Short mmCIF file of C-alpha atoms in Angstrom, two decimals:
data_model
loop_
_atom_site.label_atom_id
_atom_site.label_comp_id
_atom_site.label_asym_id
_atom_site.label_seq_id
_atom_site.Cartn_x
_atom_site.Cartn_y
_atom_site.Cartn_z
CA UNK F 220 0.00 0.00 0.00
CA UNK F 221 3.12 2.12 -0.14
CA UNK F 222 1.93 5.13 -2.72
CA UNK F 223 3.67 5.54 -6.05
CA UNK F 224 4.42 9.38 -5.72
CA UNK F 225 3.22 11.83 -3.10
CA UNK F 226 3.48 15.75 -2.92
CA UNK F 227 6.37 17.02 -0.80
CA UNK F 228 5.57 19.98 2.27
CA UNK F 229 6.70 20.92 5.31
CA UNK F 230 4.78 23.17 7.85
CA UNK F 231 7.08 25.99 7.10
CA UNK F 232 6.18 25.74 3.29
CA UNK F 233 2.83 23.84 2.73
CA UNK F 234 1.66 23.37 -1.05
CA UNK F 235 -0.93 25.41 -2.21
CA UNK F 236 -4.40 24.43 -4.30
CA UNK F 237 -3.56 25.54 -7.58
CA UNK F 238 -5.54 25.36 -10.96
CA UNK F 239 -4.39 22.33 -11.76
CA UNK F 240 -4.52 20.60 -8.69
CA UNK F 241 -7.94 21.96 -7.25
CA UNK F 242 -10.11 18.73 -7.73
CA UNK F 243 -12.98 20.16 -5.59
CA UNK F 244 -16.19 22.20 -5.97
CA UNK F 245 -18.62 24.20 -3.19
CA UNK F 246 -20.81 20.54 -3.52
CA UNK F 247 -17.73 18.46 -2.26
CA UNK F 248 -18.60 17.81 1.52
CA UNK F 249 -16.03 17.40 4.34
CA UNK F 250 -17.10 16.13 7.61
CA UNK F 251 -15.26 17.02 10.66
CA UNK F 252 -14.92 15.49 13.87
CA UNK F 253 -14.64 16.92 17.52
CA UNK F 254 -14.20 20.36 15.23
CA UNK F 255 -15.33 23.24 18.11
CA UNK F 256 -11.69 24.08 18.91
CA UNK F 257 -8.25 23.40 18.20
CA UNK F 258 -7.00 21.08 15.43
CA UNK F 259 -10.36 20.13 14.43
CA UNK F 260 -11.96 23.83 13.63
CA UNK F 261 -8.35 24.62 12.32
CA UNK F 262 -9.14 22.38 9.79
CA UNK F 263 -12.76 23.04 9.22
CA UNK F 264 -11.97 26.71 8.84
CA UNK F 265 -8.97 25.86 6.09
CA UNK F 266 -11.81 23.72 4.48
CA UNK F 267 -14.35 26.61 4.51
CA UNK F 268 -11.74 28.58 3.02
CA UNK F 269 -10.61 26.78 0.31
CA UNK F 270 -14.61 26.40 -1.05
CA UNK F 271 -15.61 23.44 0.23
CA UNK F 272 -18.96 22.64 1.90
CA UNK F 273 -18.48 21.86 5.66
CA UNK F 274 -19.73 20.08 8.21
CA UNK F 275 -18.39 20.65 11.60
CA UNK F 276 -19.24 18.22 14.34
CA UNK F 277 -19.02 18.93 18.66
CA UNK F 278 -20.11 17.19 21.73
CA UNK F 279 -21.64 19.89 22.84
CA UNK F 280 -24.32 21.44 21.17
CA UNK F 281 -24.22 25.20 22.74
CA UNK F 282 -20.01 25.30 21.77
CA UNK F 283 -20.53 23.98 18.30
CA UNK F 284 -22.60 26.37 17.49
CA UNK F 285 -20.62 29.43 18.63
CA UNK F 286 -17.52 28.02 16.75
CA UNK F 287 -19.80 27.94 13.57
CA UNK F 288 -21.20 31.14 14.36
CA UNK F 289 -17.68 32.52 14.71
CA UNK F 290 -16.86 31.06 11.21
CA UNK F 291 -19.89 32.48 9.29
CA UNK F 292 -19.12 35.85 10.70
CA UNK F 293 -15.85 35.91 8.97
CA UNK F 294 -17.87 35.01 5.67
CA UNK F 295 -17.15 31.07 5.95
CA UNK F 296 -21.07 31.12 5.37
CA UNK F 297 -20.38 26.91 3.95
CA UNK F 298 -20.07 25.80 7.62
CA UNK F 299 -23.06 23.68 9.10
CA UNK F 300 -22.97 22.45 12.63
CA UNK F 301 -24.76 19.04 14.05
CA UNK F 302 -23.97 17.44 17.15
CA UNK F 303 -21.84 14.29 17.31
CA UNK F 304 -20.52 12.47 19.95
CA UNK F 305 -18.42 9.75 18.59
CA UNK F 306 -18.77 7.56 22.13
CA UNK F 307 -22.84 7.42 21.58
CA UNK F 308 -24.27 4.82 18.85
CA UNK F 309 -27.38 6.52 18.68
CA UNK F 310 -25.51 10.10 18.30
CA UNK F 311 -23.65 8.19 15.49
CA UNK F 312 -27.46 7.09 14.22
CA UNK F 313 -29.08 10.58 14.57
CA UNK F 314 -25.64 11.92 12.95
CA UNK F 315 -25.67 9.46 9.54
CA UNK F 316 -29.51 9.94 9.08
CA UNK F 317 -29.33 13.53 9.08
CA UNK F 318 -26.27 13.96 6.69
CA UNK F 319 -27.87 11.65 4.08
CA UNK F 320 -30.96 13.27 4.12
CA UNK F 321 -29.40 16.93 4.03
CA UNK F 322 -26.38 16.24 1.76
CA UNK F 323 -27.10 12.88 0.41
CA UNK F 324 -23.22 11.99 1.07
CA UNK F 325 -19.88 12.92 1.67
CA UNK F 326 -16.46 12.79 0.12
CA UNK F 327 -14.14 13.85 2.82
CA UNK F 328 -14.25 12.84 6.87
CA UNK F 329 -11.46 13.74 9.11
CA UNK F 330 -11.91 11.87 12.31
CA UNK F 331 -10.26 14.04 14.38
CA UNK F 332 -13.07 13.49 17.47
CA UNK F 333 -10.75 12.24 20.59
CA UNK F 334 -9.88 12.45 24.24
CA UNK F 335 -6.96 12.15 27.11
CA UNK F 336 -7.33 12.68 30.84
CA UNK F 337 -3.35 13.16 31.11
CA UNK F 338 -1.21 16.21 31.72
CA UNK F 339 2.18 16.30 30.13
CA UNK F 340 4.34 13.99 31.67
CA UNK F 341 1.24 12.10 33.85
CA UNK F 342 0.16 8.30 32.63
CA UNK F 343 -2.98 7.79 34.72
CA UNK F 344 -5.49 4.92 33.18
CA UNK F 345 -8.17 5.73 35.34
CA UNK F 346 -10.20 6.65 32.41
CA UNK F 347 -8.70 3.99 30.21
CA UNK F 348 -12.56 3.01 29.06
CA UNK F 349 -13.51 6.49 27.85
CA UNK F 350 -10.43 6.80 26.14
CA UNK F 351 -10.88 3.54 23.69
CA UNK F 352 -14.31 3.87 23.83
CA UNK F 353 -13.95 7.55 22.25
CA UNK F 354 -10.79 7.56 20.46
CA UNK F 355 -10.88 4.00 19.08
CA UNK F 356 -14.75 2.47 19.09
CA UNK F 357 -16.42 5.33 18.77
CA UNK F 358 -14.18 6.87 15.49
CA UNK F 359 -14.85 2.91 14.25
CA UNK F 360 -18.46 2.74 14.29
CA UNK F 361 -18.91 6.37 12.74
CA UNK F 362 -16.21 5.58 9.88
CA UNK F 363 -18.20 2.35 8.83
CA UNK F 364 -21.58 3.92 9.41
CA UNK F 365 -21.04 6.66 6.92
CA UNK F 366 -19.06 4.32 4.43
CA UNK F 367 -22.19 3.84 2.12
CA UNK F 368 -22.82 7.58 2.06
CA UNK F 369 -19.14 8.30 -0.05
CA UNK F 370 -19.72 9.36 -3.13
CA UNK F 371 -18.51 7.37 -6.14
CA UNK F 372 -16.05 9.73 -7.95
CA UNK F 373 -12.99 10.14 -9.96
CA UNK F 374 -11.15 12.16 -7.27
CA UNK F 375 -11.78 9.38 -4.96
CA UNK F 376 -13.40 10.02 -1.87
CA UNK F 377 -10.86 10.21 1.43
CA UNK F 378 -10.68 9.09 5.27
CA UNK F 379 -8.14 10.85 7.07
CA UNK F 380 -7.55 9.76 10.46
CA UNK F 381 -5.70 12.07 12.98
CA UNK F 382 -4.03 10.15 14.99
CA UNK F 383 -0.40 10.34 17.02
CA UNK F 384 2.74 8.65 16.86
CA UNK F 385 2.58 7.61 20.71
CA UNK F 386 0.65 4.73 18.51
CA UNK F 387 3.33 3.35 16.68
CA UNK F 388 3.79 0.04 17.01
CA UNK F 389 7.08 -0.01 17.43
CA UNK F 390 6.80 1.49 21.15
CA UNK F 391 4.48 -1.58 21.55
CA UNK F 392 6.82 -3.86 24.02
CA UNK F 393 4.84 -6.90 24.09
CA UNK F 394 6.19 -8.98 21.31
CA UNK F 395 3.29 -11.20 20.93
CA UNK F 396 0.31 -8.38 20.62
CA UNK F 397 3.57 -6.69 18.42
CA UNK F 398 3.67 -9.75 16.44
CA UNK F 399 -0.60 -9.88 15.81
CA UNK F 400 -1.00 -6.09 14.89
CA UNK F 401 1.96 -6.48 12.20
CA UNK F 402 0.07 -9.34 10.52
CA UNK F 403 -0.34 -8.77 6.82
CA UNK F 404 -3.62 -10.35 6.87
CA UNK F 405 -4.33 -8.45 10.52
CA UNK F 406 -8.37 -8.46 10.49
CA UNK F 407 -10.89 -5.96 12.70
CA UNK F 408 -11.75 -8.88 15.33
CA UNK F 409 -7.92 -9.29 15.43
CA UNK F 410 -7.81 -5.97 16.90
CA UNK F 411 -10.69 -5.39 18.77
CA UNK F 412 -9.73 -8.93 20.88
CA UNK F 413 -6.05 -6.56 21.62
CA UNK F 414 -8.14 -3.91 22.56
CA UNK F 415 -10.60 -6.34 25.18
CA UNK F 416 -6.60 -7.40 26.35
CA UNK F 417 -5.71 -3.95 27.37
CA UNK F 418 -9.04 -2.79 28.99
CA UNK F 419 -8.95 -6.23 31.03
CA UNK F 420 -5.11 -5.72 32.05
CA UNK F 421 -6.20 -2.25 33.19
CA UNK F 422 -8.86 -4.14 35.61
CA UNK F 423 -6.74 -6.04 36.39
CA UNK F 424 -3.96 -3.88 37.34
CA UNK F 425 -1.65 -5.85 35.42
CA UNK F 426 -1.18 -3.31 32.40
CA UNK F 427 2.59 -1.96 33.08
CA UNK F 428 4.01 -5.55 33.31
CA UNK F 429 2.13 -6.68 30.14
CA UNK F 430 4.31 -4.68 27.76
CA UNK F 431 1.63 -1.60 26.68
CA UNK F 432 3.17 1.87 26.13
CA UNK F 433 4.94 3.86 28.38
CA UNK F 434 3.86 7.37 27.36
CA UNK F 435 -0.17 8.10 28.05
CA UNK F 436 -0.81 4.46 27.89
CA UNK F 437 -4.51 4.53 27.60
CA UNK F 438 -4.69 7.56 24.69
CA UNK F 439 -1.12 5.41 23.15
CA UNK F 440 -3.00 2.16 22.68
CA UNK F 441 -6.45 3.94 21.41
CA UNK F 442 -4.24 5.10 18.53
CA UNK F 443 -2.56 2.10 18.04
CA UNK F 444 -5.70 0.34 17.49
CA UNK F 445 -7.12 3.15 15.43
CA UNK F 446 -3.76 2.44 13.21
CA UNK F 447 -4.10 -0.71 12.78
CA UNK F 448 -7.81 -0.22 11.57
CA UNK F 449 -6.96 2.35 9.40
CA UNK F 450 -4.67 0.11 7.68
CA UNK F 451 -7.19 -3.47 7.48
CA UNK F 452 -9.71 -0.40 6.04
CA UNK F 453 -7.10 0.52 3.38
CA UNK F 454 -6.50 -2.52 2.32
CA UNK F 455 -10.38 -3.41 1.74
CA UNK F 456 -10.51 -0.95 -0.82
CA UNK F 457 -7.13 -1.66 -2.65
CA UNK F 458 -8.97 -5.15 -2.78
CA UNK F 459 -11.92 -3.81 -4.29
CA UNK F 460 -10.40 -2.40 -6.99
CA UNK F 461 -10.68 0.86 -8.77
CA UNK F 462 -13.73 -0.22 -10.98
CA UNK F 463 -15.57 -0.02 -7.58
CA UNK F 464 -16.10 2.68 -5.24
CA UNK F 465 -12.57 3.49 -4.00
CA UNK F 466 -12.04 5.28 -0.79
CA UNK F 467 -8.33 6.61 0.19
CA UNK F 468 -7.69 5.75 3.94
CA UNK F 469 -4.70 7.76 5.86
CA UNK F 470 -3.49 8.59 9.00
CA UNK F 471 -2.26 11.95 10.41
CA UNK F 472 -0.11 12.63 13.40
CA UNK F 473 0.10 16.21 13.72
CA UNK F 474 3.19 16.59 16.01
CA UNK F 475 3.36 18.27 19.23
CA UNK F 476 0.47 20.78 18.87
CA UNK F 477 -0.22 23.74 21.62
CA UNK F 478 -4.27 22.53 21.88
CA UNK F 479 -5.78 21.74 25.13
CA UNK F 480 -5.40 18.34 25.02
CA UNK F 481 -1.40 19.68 25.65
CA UNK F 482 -2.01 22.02 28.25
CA UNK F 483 -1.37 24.38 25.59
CA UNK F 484 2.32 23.38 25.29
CA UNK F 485 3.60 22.18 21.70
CA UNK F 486 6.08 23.56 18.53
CA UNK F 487 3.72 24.93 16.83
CA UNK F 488 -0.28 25.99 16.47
CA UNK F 489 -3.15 24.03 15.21
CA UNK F 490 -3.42 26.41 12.43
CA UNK F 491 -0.05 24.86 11.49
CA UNK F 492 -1.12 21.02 12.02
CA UNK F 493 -4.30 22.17 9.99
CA UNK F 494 -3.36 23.63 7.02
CA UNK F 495 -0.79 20.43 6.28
CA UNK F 496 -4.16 17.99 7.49
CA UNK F 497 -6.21 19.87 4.73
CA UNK F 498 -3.35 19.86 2.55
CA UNK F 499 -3.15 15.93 3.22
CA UNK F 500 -7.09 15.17 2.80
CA UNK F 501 -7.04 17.60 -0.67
CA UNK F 502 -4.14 15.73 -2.54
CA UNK F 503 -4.74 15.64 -6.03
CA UNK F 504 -6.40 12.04 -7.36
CA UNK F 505 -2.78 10.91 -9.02
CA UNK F 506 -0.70 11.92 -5.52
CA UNK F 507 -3.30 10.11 -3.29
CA UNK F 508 -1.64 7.71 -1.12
CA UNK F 509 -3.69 4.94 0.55
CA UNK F 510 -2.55 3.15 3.98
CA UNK F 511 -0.07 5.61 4.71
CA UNK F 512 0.78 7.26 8.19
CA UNK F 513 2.33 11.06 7.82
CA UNK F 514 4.10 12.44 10.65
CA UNK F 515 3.65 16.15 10.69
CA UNK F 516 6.41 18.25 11.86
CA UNK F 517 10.05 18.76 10.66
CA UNK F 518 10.52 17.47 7.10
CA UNK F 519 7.30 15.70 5.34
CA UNK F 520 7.54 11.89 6.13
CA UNK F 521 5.84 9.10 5.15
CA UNK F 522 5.69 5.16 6.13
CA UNK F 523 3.50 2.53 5.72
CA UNK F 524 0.52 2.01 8.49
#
């Protein structure tokens, strides 16, 4: 799944749309997750810029709607607002039902939605269910809900997962759960049964001696997981083939980003992180990679998921 050519940018010098790379129209749709503040309205703001139609999601109902207010009165009048909250199946239900009947589809969804109850340098797991719940389960069951609404198109509909090197598996020190996730033919049950293993270590109290990541444990392994599904989810549509609706599937770790979720602390700002996610999600047809994991900060870099 390694991609044949990609487009090269840093944060200090992002590529700009251009006339002959600007694939999109004001009826393209990009859906945005957890979107009411930091990365997430960074990026629904670059959207809303560039011309696309926007929907930004939120929790809560009374902040998304001041962050889309806020938009529209800077003339970003292509932002709509509908609560979301990735964690509830029936918020994911009300969610789906109400995009298909007001836009009939979509052709770009950033899951950016997620959570951690750490400070810098703190690795509590008190909230270790909340966290994989959210960040992994939740961003699961809204990805393959809204899979039959992507529209079949020559510029190939995209998935772009933010998600955080802290889930690499290579800071994974169990070998065996190492071993499963790097399986070529790795499969969802695969990963939800690692998943079930790390929640029931954490009961346990077992979960430092088991081999699980150092560094916010319980927000490391939600991205792990949320890895390794982007990658089975990649290759289901490389199987399908291009005759058939083809979907793009990526992952984005924006670096060390001053958002809340960092205490504010980080290299650079989520207007940074957001303009190189957009830049990411709006790659031109014949640069699209698919099952590829960008790491965002220094030079441009790509690897396999």
């Amino acid at each position: 799944m390694e991609p044949k050519e990609v487009v090269d940018f840093s944060f200090s010098s992002p590529t700009p749309p251009s006339s002959s790379t600007r694939w999109w129209s004001k009826e393209t749709v990009a859906v945005v997750t957890g979107a009411n503040k930091g990365i997430g309205f960074a990026v629904v703001k670059r959207f809303a810029e560039l011309g696309l139609t926007v929907v930004l999601t939120a929790r809560d109902v009374g902040r998304g709607n001041k962050a889309t207010e806020t938009l529209r009165e800077q003339g970003l009048h292509n932002v709509h607002f509908f609560p979301l909250d990735v964690s509830s199946p029936a918020s994911i239900n009300a969610f789906v039902s109400w995009l298909r009947v007001t836009f009939q589809g979509l052709d770009i969804l950033v899951n950016n939605a997620a959570v951690s109850f750490n400070e810098i340098g703190e690795n509590s797991v008190e909230h270790a269910d909340t966290v994989i719940k959210t960040n992994y389960h939740g961003t699961k069951l809204l990805t393959e809900s809204l899979l039959p609404l992507f529209r079949l198109s020559t510029s190939v509909s995209r998935i772009l997962n933010i998600s955080s090197r802290l889930g690499s598996i290579n800071k994974m020190r169990n070998l065996g759960i190492k071993a499963t996730l790097q399986k070529e033919n790795l499969t969802e049950q695969e990963i939800d049964q690692v998943v079930e293993m790390f929640t029931e270590d954490v009961k346990e109290g077992r979960w430092e001696s088991r081999g699980w990541q150092e560094i916010w444990t319980d927000y490391s392994v939600s991205k792990l997981a949320l890895n390794a599904y982007s990658r089975v989810l990649a290759k289901r549509f490389e199987n399908e083939g291009i005759r058939r609706r083809r979907i793009s599937v990526n992952c984005f770790c924006p670096g060390f980003t001053r958002t809340c979720m960092t205490g504010g602390k980080g290299t650079h700002t989520p207007q940074a992180a957001a303009q190189l996610a957009a830049s990411l999600a709006l790659l031109p047809p014949h640069h699209l990679p698919n099952g590829t994991f960008f790491l965002g900060f220094g030079p441009y870099n790509k690897s396999r998921l």
